[in-house]
Amino acid sequence: MALGVVLFTAAGPASAGTVDRLYAIDCGWAHAPDQSRWSPGVNVSVPIDVSNNCYLIHHSNAGYLLWDTGITDRLASLPEGQTAQATGQTWYRTRTLARSLEELGVKSSDIRAVAVSHVHPDHTGNLGLFPEATLIVQRAEWEYGLGLPFKPFNGLQKTQLLDGDADLFGDGTVTVLSTPGHTPGHQSLVVRLEKSGVIVLSGDAVHFQSNWDNRRVPVFNTDRAQSLKSMEKIARILAEQKATLWINHDKPSSDARRHAPEYYE
Ligand SMILES: [Zn+2]
């Protein structure tokens, strides 16, 4: 499936189109008491706030694709947030994903496909909002998810399992990159825009700019060697395609980006 058209196979490939809009949507944020969870031995006991975004992509022929769904919308009703016992992180949501989409005039049923970078709850928290969309995930991640105590996949969606890189619309505009290491089937996304150029959405292949600059691997990644290899794979794409890396959880760079209802084209 690495080279094949993945989406909309029943109707054939979307004839070459363009990605005309990329929205970054605020999908929650967290306060973490100790940065060194992501950077072993560095910034020990230094707190950090992390951003979290969902990304809505509009393809001129194929319609809407959502990349990641953020932390659960339920948190929007908890102004004090919710603290995860295991990590000490407190997660918040200023507004719901449902509300953000509504304000863009996008109905849940308009979203043809939802691709998730990986199974963690800050990325899969709102899959239930999109029962009509096709879920796109790596087979290795799907299998990993089945064995977890929390159930990231609710079985509502039609599911397209990938085994590696995939050109989603068959025209090179949106490409899934297999970037395992954070989790066994982690994936990132390469989006080609007419005006803004090529953007790589990191997923959690890297969490912060400083971690990227120093190639740091979080303590809780499932495979350190794979993580380093995946960062090199992304670095190659950045160099070859003069692409820009959007690091999802890096709050300073996320804050500097336009968010919905504004968009990139
Ligand atoms: Zn994450």
PDB file of N, CA, C and O and ligand atoms in Angstrom, residues 118 122-123 204 249, ligand 1:
ATOM      1  N   HIS A 118      -1.147   8.671  16.467  1.00  0.00           N
ATOM      2  CA  HIS A 118      -0.951   7.516  17.346  1.00  0.00           C
ATOM      3  C   HIS A 118      -2.091   7.442  18.351  1.00  0.00           C
ATOM      4  O   HIS A 118      -2.980   8.288  18.343  1.00  0.00           O
ATOM      5  N   ASP A 122      -4.441  12.216  24.034  1.00  0.00           N
ATOM      6  CA  ASP A 122      -4.454  13.616  23.587  1.00  0.00           C
ATOM      7  C   ASP A 122      -4.543  13.724  22.058  1.00  0.00           C
ATOM      8  O   ASP A 122      -4.614  14.820  21.515  1.00  0.00           O
ATOM      9  N   HIS A 123      -4.569  12.584  21.377  1.00  0.00           N
ATOM     10  CA  HIS A 123      -4.693  12.578  19.913  1.00  0.00           C
ATOM     11  C   HIS A 123      -5.960  11.856  19.435  1.00  0.00           C
ATOM     12  O   HIS A 123      -6.402  12.066  18.321  1.00  0.00           O
ATOM     13  N   ASP A 204       3.734  13.078  17.438  1.00  0.00           N
ATOM     14  CA  ASP A 204       4.652  13.144  18.583  1.00  0.00           C
ATOM     15  C   ASP A 204       6.008  12.508  18.247  1.00  0.00           C
ATOM     16  O   ASP A 204       6.693  11.985  19.124  1.00  0.00           O
ATOM     17  N   HIS A 249       3.333  19.770  19.960  1.00  0.00           N
ATOM     18  CA  HIS A 249       3.264  20.104  21.394  1.00  0.00           C
ATOM     19  C   HIS A 249       4.172  21.257  21.795  1.00  0.00           C
ATOM     20  O   HIS A 249       4.242  21.599  22.984  1.00  0.00           O
TER      21      HIS A 249
HETATM   22 ZN    ZN B   1       0.777  13.898  22.343  1.00  0.00          ZN
END
